[in-house]
Short mmCIF file of C-alpha atoms in Angstrom, two decimals:
data_model
loop_
_atom_site.label_atom_id
_atom_site.label_comp_id
_atom_site.label_asym_id
_atom_site.label_seq_id
_atom_site.Cartn_x
_atom_site.Cartn_y
_atom_site.Cartn_z
CA MET Q 1 33.31 5.91 -3.53
CA PRO Q 2 29.32 4.09 -3.74
CA GLY Q 3 26.80 6.17 -2.28
CA ARG Q 4 24.15 4.83 0.04
CA LEU Q 5 21.58 5.71 -2.30
CA ASP Q 6 22.74 3.88 -5.52
CA SER Q 7 21.51 1.00 -4.91
CA VAL Q 8 17.80 2.71 -4.46
CA GLU Q 9 16.16 3.31 -7.69
CA GLU Q 10 13.79 6.03 -8.52
CA SER Q 11 9.89 5.55 -6.93
CA ALA Q 12 8.30 3.93 -10.48
CA THR Q 13 5.04 4.92 -9.30
CA LEU Q 14 4.69 9.21 -8.93
CA ARG Q 15 7.76 8.56 -12.03
CA LEU Q 16 6.02 6.91 -14.03
CA ALA Q 17 2.52 8.96 -13.11
CA ASP Q 18 5.00 12.29 -13.68
CA LEU Q 19 5.84 10.68 -17.59
CA THR Q 20 1.91 11.13 -17.77
CA GLY Q 21 1.61 14.05 -16.49
CA GLU Q 22 4.01 16.00 -18.82
CA LEU Q 23 2.29 13.77 -21.77
CA LYS Q 24 -0.50 15.30 -20.86
CA LYS Q 25 0.71 18.78 -20.40
CA GLN Q 26 2.59 18.72 -24.08
CA GLY Q 27 -1.22 17.68 -25.77
CA ARG Q 28 -1.32 13.91 -25.74
CA ASP Q 29 -5.04 12.22 -24.52
CA ILE Q 30 -3.92 10.45 -21.58
CA LEU Q 31 -6.06 8.68 -19.11
CA SER Q 32 -3.54 7.84 -16.03
CA PHE Q 33 -4.81 4.46 -13.76
CA ASN Q 34 -0.94 4.77 -12.26
CA LEU Q 35 -0.89 6.41 -8.74
CA GLY Q 36 -2.57 4.80 -6.20
CA GLU Q 37 -4.91 7.97 -4.54
CA PRO Q 38 -8.77 7.89 -4.04
CA ASP Q 39 -9.68 10.23 -6.66
CA PHE Q 40 -12.84 12.09 -3.84
CA SER Q 41 -12.80 14.40 -1.89
CA THR Q 42 -12.20 14.50 1.13
CA PRO Q 43 -15.45 14.05 3.58
CA ALA Q 44 -16.29 17.46 5.10
CA ASN Q 45 -16.55 16.95 8.72
CA ILE Q 46 -12.36 16.47 8.17
CA ILE Q 47 -11.53 19.25 6.16
CA GLU Q 48 -14.24 21.34 9.07
CA ALA Q 49 -12.09 19.81 11.82
CA ALA Q 50 -9.32 21.16 10.40
CA ALA Q 51 -9.96 24.13 9.34
CA LYS Q 52 -10.97 24.95 12.84
CA ALA Q 53 -8.30 23.57 14.26
CA LEU Q 54 -6.09 26.23 11.88
CA ARG Q 55 -8.51 29.22 12.39
CA SER Q 56 -8.23 28.58 16.31
CA GLY Q 57 -4.59 28.24 16.58
CA LYS Q 58 -3.43 24.73 16.27
CA THR Q 59 -0.34 26.21 13.91
CA HIS Q 60 2.46 25.48 16.84
CA TYR Q 61 5.21 23.12 17.16
CA ALA Q 62 2.83 19.36 18.46
CA PRO Q 63 4.24 16.63 20.49
CA SER Q 64 6.64 14.25 18.04
CA ALA Q 65 4.37 10.99 18.48
CA GLY Q 66 2.10 12.87 18.04
CA ILE Q 67 -1.70 14.85 19.58
CA PRO Q 68 -2.54 12.56 22.92
CA GLU Q 69 -6.28 12.94 22.25
CA LEU Q 70 -5.01 11.09 18.23
CA ARG Q 71 -2.73 8.43 19.07
CA GLU Q 72 -5.46 7.99 22.28
CA ALA Q 73 -8.12 7.66 19.34
CA ILE Q 74 -6.40 5.15 17.46
CA ALA Q 75 -5.76 2.82 20.28
CA ASP Q 76 -8.92 2.64 20.36
CA LYS Q 77 -9.52 2.00 16.92
CA LEU Q 78 -6.78 -0.11 17.20
CA LYS Q 79 -8.81 -2.02 20.16
CA LYS Q 80 -12.56 -2.78 18.48
CA GLU Q 81 -11.19 -2.97 14.53
CA ASN Q 82 -8.39 -4.73 14.61
CA GLY Q 83 -7.45 -7.22 18.08
CA ILE Q 84 -4.70 -4.80 19.10
CA ASP Q 85 -5.12 -4.56 23.17
CA VAL Q 86 -2.76 -1.58 23.32
CA ALA Q 87 -2.68 2.20 25.23
CA GLY Q 88 -2.16 5.45 23.91
CA ASN Q 89 1.64 5.74 24.43
CA ASP Q 90 1.46 3.27 22.15
CA VAL Q 91 0.89 4.93 19.14
CA LEU Q 92 3.19 7.21 17.13
CA VAL Q 93 1.95 9.29 14.29
CA THR Q 94 3.72 9.13 11.66
CA PRO Q 95 3.56 11.68 8.31
CA GLY Q 96 2.22 9.93 6.30
CA ALA Q 97 2.60 5.67 6.28
CA LYS Q 98 5.45 5.22 4.16
CA GLN Q 99 7.45 7.59 6.56
CA ALA Q 100 5.72 4.69 10.00
CA ILE Q 101 7.65 2.21 7.17
CA PHE Q 102 10.57 3.42 6.91
CA TYR Q 103 11.06 4.29 10.37
CA ALA Q 104 10.19 0.60 11.38
CA CYS Q 105 13.57 -0.37 8.38
CA PHE Q 106 15.87 2.31 9.92
CA SER Q 107 15.08 0.86 13.44
CA ILE Q 108 15.74 -2.67 13.26
CA LEU Q 109 17.86 -3.42 10.23
CA GLU Q 110 21.64 -2.85 11.07
CA GLU Q 111 24.05 -3.13 7.93
CA GLY Q 112 23.78 -6.55 6.42
CA ASP Q 113 20.55 -7.36 7.44
CA GLU Q 114 17.80 -8.87 5.33
CA ALA Q 115 14.27 -8.31 5.51
CA ILE Q 116 11.21 -10.57 3.13
CA VAL Q 117 9.22 -8.50 1.09
CA PHE Q 118 6.43 -10.88 -0.88
CA ASP Q 119 6.59 -9.98 -4.75
CA PRO Q 120 4.67 -8.54 -5.52
CA GLY Q 121 4.88 -5.96 -2.86
CA TRP Q 122 5.12 -2.30 -2.63
CA VAL Q 123 8.28 -0.55 -4.74
CA SER Q 124 8.60 1.63 -1.53
CA TYR Q 125 9.60 -1.75 0.67
CA ASP Q 126 12.80 -2.17 -0.82
CA ALA Q 127 13.50 1.19 -0.77
CA CYS Q 128 13.23 1.52 2.69
CA ILE Q 129 14.75 -1.15 3.96
CA LYS Q 130 18.04 -0.44 1.03
CA MET Q 131 18.41 3.24 3.00
CA SER Q 132 18.50 1.01 5.92
CA GLY Q 133 21.42 -0.47 4.97
CA GLY Q 134 19.24 -4.03 4.51
CA LYS Q 135 19.23 -6.61 1.67
CA THR Q 136 15.78 -7.70 0.47
CA VAL Q 137 14.81 -11.32 -0.24
CA TRP Q 138 11.70 -11.65 -2.28
CA VAL Q 139 9.79 -14.09 -2.04
CA LYS Q 140 6.97 -15.57 -4.63
CA SER Q 141 3.87 -14.77 -3.69
CA ASN Q 142 1.51 -17.94 -4.95
CA GLU Q 143 -0.83 -17.61 -7.39
CA ASP Q 144 -3.78 -16.11 -5.77
CA GLY Q 145 -2.42 -13.76 -3.32
CA SER Q 146 -1.70 -16.46 -0.84
CA LEU Q 147 2.09 -17.06 1.02
CA PRO Q 148 4.27 -19.95 -0.07
CA ALA Q 149 4.42 -22.22 2.24
CA GLU Q 150 8.12 -22.56 2.52
CA LEU Q 151 8.89 -19.20 2.91
CA PRO Q 152 10.70 -20.58 6.59
CA GLU Q 153 13.56 -21.95 3.77
CA HIS Q 154 14.44 -18.29 2.95
CA VAL Q 155 15.33 -17.07 6.99
CA SER Q 156 18.50 -17.26 7.50
CA ASN Q 157 21.42 -16.01 10.53
CA LYS Q 158 21.25 -12.72 8.50
CA THR Q 159 17.41 -12.31 8.44
CA LYS Q 160 15.45 -9.90 10.78
CA LEU Q 161 12.14 -8.52 9.29
CA ILE Q 162 9.08 -10.22 7.12
CA ILE Q 163 6.93 -7.19 5.62
CA ILE Q 164 3.24 -8.04 4.62
CA ASN Q 165 0.52 -6.32 3.38
CA SER Q 166 -2.86 -7.08 3.46
CA PRO Q 167 -4.41 -5.69 1.48
CA ASN Q 168 -2.30 -6.12 -1.57
CA ASN Q 169 -0.73 -3.55 -3.89
CA PRO Q 170 -0.56 -4.10 -6.47
CA SER Q 171 -2.48 -7.75 -6.60
CA GLY Q 172 -6.07 -7.13 -4.17
CA ALA Q 173 -5.56 -10.48 -2.59
CA VAL Q 174 -6.47 -10.78 1.36
CA LEU Q 175 -4.41 -13.27 3.63
CA GLY Q 176 -5.99 -15.30 5.15
CA ILE Q 177 -5.44 -16.67 9.27
CA LYS Q 178 -3.40 -19.49 7.32
CA ASP Q 179 -1.05 -16.88 5.97
CA LEU Q 180 -0.58 -14.91 8.68
CA ARG Q 181 -0.38 -18.06 11.52
CA LEU Q 182 2.92 -18.92 8.79
CA VAL Q 183 4.53 -15.80 9.17
CA ALA Q 184 4.18 -15.39 13.27
CA ASP Q 185 5.39 -19.10 13.26
CA VAL Q 186 8.40 -18.46 10.80
CA ALA Q 187 8.80 -14.70 13.35
CA GLY Q 188 8.24 -16.87 16.17
CA ASP Q 189 10.23 -19.58 15.54
CA ASN Q 190 13.75 -17.52 14.26
CA GLY Q 191 12.49 -14.54 16.38
CA LEU Q 192 11.97 -11.86 13.64
CA TYR Q 193 9.85 -8.42 13.18
CA VAL Q 194 6.91 -8.20 11.05
CA LEU Q 195 5.86 -5.27 9.94
CA SER Q 196 1.89 -5.23 8.65
CA ASP Q 197 1.36 -2.83 6.05
CA GLU Q 198 -2.32 -1.92 6.98
CA ILE Q 199 -3.31 1.02 4.59
CA TYR Q 200 -5.78 -0.63 2.02
CA GLU Q 201 -8.12 -2.83 5.17
CA LYS Q 202 -10.71 -0.79 4.70
CA ILE Q 203 -11.17 -1.40 0.98
CA ILE Q 204 -11.75 -4.87 1.25
CA TYR Q 205 -14.70 -6.69 -0.64
CA GLU Q 206 -15.51 -9.83 -0.34
CA ALA Q 207 -13.18 -11.32 2.23
CA LYS Q 208 -11.82 -10.28 5.95
CA HIS Q 209 -9.53 -7.88 7.15
CA LEU Q 210 -7.33 -9.61 9.81
CA SER Q 211 -4.39 -8.18 11.91
CA MET Q 212 -1.70 -10.43 13.30
CA GLY Q 213 -0.58 -7.76 15.39
CA SER Q 214 -4.01 -9.78 16.94
CA ILE Q 215 -1.50 -12.65 16.54
CA ILE Q 216 1.40 -12.23 17.57
CA PRO Q 217 1.65 -8.64 19.29
CA GLU Q 218 4.99 -9.21 20.80
CA ARG Q 219 6.57 -9.37 17.44
CA THR Q 220 4.40 -6.94 15.23
CA ILE Q 221 4.57 -3.74 13.96
CA THR Q 222 1.60 -2.67 13.40
CA VAL Q 223 1.51 0.47 10.13
CA ASN Q 224 -1.79 2.24 8.66
CA GLY Q 225 -3.26 5.84 8.09
CA PHE Q 226 -5.93 8.12 6.86
CA SER Q 227 -4.98 8.69 3.10
CA LYS Q 228 -7.33 5.21 1.13
CA ALA Q 229 -9.98 5.47 3.88
CA TYR Q 230 -10.80 8.29 3.96
CA ALA Q 231 -9.10 9.70 0.86
CA MET Q 232 -6.28 12.25 2.75
CA ALA Q 233 -3.06 11.43 0.04
CA GLY Q 234 -2.23 14.67 0.49
CA TRP Q 235 -2.95 15.11 3.84
CA ARG Q 236 0.52 13.33 4.47
CA ILE Q 237 -1.38 11.04 8.38
CA GLY Q 238 -0.58 8.19 9.10
CA TYR Q 239 0.29 6.26 12.20
CA ALA Q 240 1.93 2.51 13.77
CA THR Q 241 2.35 0.92 17.13
CA ALA Q 242 5.13 -1.67 17.67
CA PRO Q 243 6.84 -3.41 20.55
CA LYS Q 244 8.33 -0.81 22.61
CA PRO Q 245 11.86 -1.16 21.98
CA VAL Q 246 10.88 -0.47 18.18
CA LEU Q 247 8.08 1.82 19.03
CA GLN Q 248 11.02 4.38 20.88
CA ASN Q 249 13.69 4.07 18.18
CA MET Q 250 10.93 4.91 15.84
CA LEU Q 251 10.32 7.87 18.01
CA LYS Q 252 13.80 9.20 18.29
CA VAL Q 253 13.88 8.95 13.91
CA GLN Q 254 10.92 11.50 13.96
CA GLN Q 255 12.31 13.48 16.66
CA HIS Q 256 15.48 13.65 15.13
CA THR Q 257 14.10 14.82 11.68
CA VAL Q 258 10.68 15.62 10.92
CA SER Q 259 10.01 16.70 14.28
CA SER Q 260 6.27 16.18 14.36
CA PRO Q 261 3.60 15.52 12.18
CA THR Q 262 1.57 18.72 10.88
CA THR Q 263 -0.06 20.23 14.30
CA PHE Q 264 -3.65 21.50 12.87
CA VAL Q 265 -4.09 17.78 10.08
CA GLN Q 266 -3.69 15.59 12.96
CA TYR Q 267 -6.96 17.19 14.01
CA GLY Q 268 -8.30 16.40 10.88
CA ALA Q 269 -7.40 12.99 11.13
CA LEU Q 270 -9.25 12.77 14.67
CA ALA Q 271 -12.32 14.40 13.36
CA ALA Q 272 -11.57 11.15 10.55
CA LEU Q 273 -11.89 8.48 13.24
CA THR Q 274 -14.67 9.90 15.41
CA GLY Q 275 -17.10 10.85 13.11
CA PRO Q 276 -19.10 9.25 11.21
CA GLN Q 277 -18.50 6.61 9.23
CA ASP Q 278 -21.06 6.49 6.06
CA SER Q 279 -18.53 8.29 4.02
CA VAL Q 280 -15.93 5.44 4.59
CA GLU Q 281 -18.53 2.63 2.74
CA ARG Q 282 -19.59 5.18 0.13
CA MET Q 283 -16.14 5.16 -0.56
CA ARG Q 284 -15.96 1.20 -0.46
CA LEU Q 285 -18.36 0.28 -2.58
CA GLU Q 286 -17.88 2.53 -6.00
CA PHE Q 287 -14.26 0.64 -5.73
CA LYS Q 288 -16.48 -2.01 -6.05
CA GLN Q 289 -18.22 -1.30 -9.07
CA ARG Q 290 -15.40 -0.62 -11.09
CA ARG Q 291 -13.19 -3.56 -10.54
CA ASP Q 292 -16.17 -5.73 -10.95
CA VAL Q 293 -15.48 -3.48 -14.35
CA VAL Q 294 -13.07 -2.94 -14.97
CA ILE Q 295 -11.51 -7.48 -14.55
CA LYS Q 296 -14.89 -7.50 -17.18
CA GLY Q 297 -12.97 -5.36 -19.09
CA ILE Q 298 -9.19 -6.84 -18.81
CA ARG Q 299 -11.36 -10.73 -19.16
CA GLY Q 300 -12.79 -10.19 -21.97
CA MET Q 301 -9.40 -9.04 -23.62
CA GLY Q 302 -8.59 -12.76 -23.04
CA LEU Q 303 -6.00 -11.38 -20.43
CA ARG Q 304 -5.56 -13.71 -17.61
CA CYS Q 305 -6.71 -11.41 -13.57
CA GLU Q 306 -7.15 -13.00 -10.49
CA MET Q 307 -10.77 -10.47 -8.91
CA PRO Q 308 -8.70 -8.18 -6.26
CA GLN Q 309 -10.71 -8.62 -3.07
CA GLY Q 310 -8.58 -5.52 -1.91
CA ALA Q 311 -7.77 -2.10 -2.93
CA PHE Q 312 -7.48 -0.53 -5.58
CA TYR Q 313 -5.60 -2.23 -8.54
CA ALA Q 314 -5.98 -4.97 -11.40
CA TRP Q 315 -3.09 -7.27 -11.77
CA PRO Q 316 -2.96 -8.35 -15.05
CA LYS Q 317 -1.00 -10.91 -16.67
CA VAL Q 318 0.69 -10.18 -20.33
CA ASP Q 319 3.16 -11.97 -22.38
CA GLY Q 320 6.05 -10.26 -21.99
CA LYS Q 321 8.16 -7.44 -20.59
CA SER Q 322 5.87 -4.97 -17.97
CA GLU Q 323 7.80 -1.92 -19.41
CA GLU Q 324 7.26 -2.86 -23.42
CA TRP Q 325 3.66 -3.48 -22.35
CA ALA Q 326 3.73 0.05 -20.39
CA GLU Q 327 4.49 1.85 -22.72
CA ARG Q 328 2.56 0.09 -25.84
CA PHE Q 329 -0.25 0.98 -23.51
CA LEU Q 330 0.58 4.34 -22.97
CA GLU Q 331 1.68 5.30 -26.59
CA ALA Q 332 -2.19 3.80 -26.65
CA GLY Q 333 -3.44 6.55 -24.08
CA VAL Q 334 -2.94 4.36 -21.39
CA GLY Q 335 -1.27 5.07 -18.38
CA LEU Q 336 -0.26 1.84 -16.46
CA THR Q 337 2.49 0.96 -13.94
CA PRO Q 338 4.76 -1.74 -15.47
CA GLY Q 339 4.96 -5.33 -12.55
CA SER Q 340 8.55 -4.85 -13.03
CA ALA Q 341 7.85 -2.68 -10.47
CA PHE Q 342 7.25 -5.12 -8.03
CA GLY Q 343 9.63 -7.50 -7.59
CA PRO Q 344 11.77 -9.36 -9.45
CA HIS Q 345 8.72 -12.51 -10.33
CA SER Q 346 6.64 -9.61 -11.95
CA ASP Q 347 7.22 -8.88 -14.76
CA ASP Q 348 4.62 -10.05 -16.29
CA HIS Q 349 2.05 -7.92 -14.62
CA VAL Q 350 1.26 -4.57 -15.40
CA ARG Q 351 -1.37 -2.80 -12.32
CA MET Q 352 -4.30 -0.79 -13.51
CA SER Q 353 -5.47 1.36 -9.82
CA TYR Q 354 -8.84 2.01 -10.72
CA ALA Q 355 -8.82 4.88 -8.11
CA SER Q 356 -10.48 7.33 -11.57
CA SER Q 357 -13.64 7.87 -13.00
CA MET Q 358 -15.53 5.12 -13.93
CA GLU Q 359 -16.04 7.11 -17.95
CA ASP Q 360 -12.44 7.03 -17.73
CA ILE Q 361 -12.07 3.16 -16.34
CA LYS Q 362 -14.61 2.65 -19.42
CA LYS Q 363 -12.21 4.56 -21.48
CA GLY Q 364 -9.26 3.52 -20.60
CA LEU Q 365 -10.55 -0.12 -21.07
CA GLU Q 366 -12.15 0.62 -24.17
CA ARG Q 367 -8.11 1.77 -25.21
CA MET Q 368 -6.68 -1.36 -23.95
CA ALA Q 369 -8.75 -3.70 -25.53
CA LYS Q 370 -8.27 -2.13 -28.77
CA LEU Q 371 -4.13 -2.28 -28.58
CA LEU Q 372 -4.91 -6.18 -28.08
CA GLY Q 373 -8.04 -6.44 -30.79
CA GLY Q 374 -5.32 -8.44 -33.11
CA GLY Q 375 -4.66 -10.95 -30.56
CA GLU Q 376 -1.16 -10.10 -30.41
CA GLY Q 377 0.34 -10.85 -26.71
CA ARG Q 378 -2.77 -12.18 -25.74
CA THR Q 379 -2.44 -14.25 -22.44
CA GLU Q 380 -6.38 -16.50 -23.17
CA ASP Q 381 -6.96 -18.00 -19.60
CA LYS Q 382 -9.41 -21.07 -20.27
CA ARG Q 383 -9.86 -21.73 -16.74
CA GLN Q 384 -13.68 -21.09 -15.07
CA ARG Q 385 -13.86 -16.69 -14.64
#
């Protein structure tokens, strides 16, 4: 008898990162560009706030929804920066943004329901939908990352949820107001919820971040966290705000699974929001420098690659199956993630994370260029770059 997890694939990004780590242990010289984790250290004021909380005895259970001070600080941030008018009681603090995404899917989807995910899309959306008993309906994004006008054609009487992610993992595309209004109109016309994953909002370059919750708050679940903007990936701390019926169900799931986020970590998150923000800007500028080097290098190999407007990923197009290309690059000493992990329409891309040192990035690009040096598999883009 098939089980509920039989259709759920292992996380491709984590699996490939583990494989790369294993090859390194075997003595192989591998440069890994798989994981989406900032390589910077967590800012000192955040570490000190968590350490102070530990020393002062903040080691007991916290309120399941999060400590009041942090919930209030998040609500204040959402009002000022995102145009989402909520109070602290409208916020749920979670052990990472991924957990909040799962809670939302589990709270909204019943067996057989459908959720729309734009392709390319982060690997765990599909898994969260399936674990919730739902089915993923993949909708291919336009080549530049914008959303297709044909979106309404993919809505059925089983559709309950649309998931958007801006800036996008893996493409780095940023949704504009036209995209958000399209989704808002479809959601409003059909009584759907929208899950807006905004984890990369601070890592944005020429574009401007817009929040769906400021357009259609009564239908939007906004998810965010601290791992990307504040280099706090290992701290596992995120948050969500949502319409009250959904938020209440998300809280129930948290109460009966993890109980609450780690107590002292929440004080670190509070310091992240209320303390100096200069480290966020320094990291953003460094990522932008790396992006420019990566895109120039990839295009110089003859590969077509859209300019990412946010996040820290390059999304080059390859000629052939992405897993075969990932294997070839791995043999050349470069760990990349095959595009097939990000949706059924993305098997002709690979993802390269540039959350690595500039030294490693330049070495990795050299190895990739050497592999492509003979011209085999080149997908020359004749358009203006």
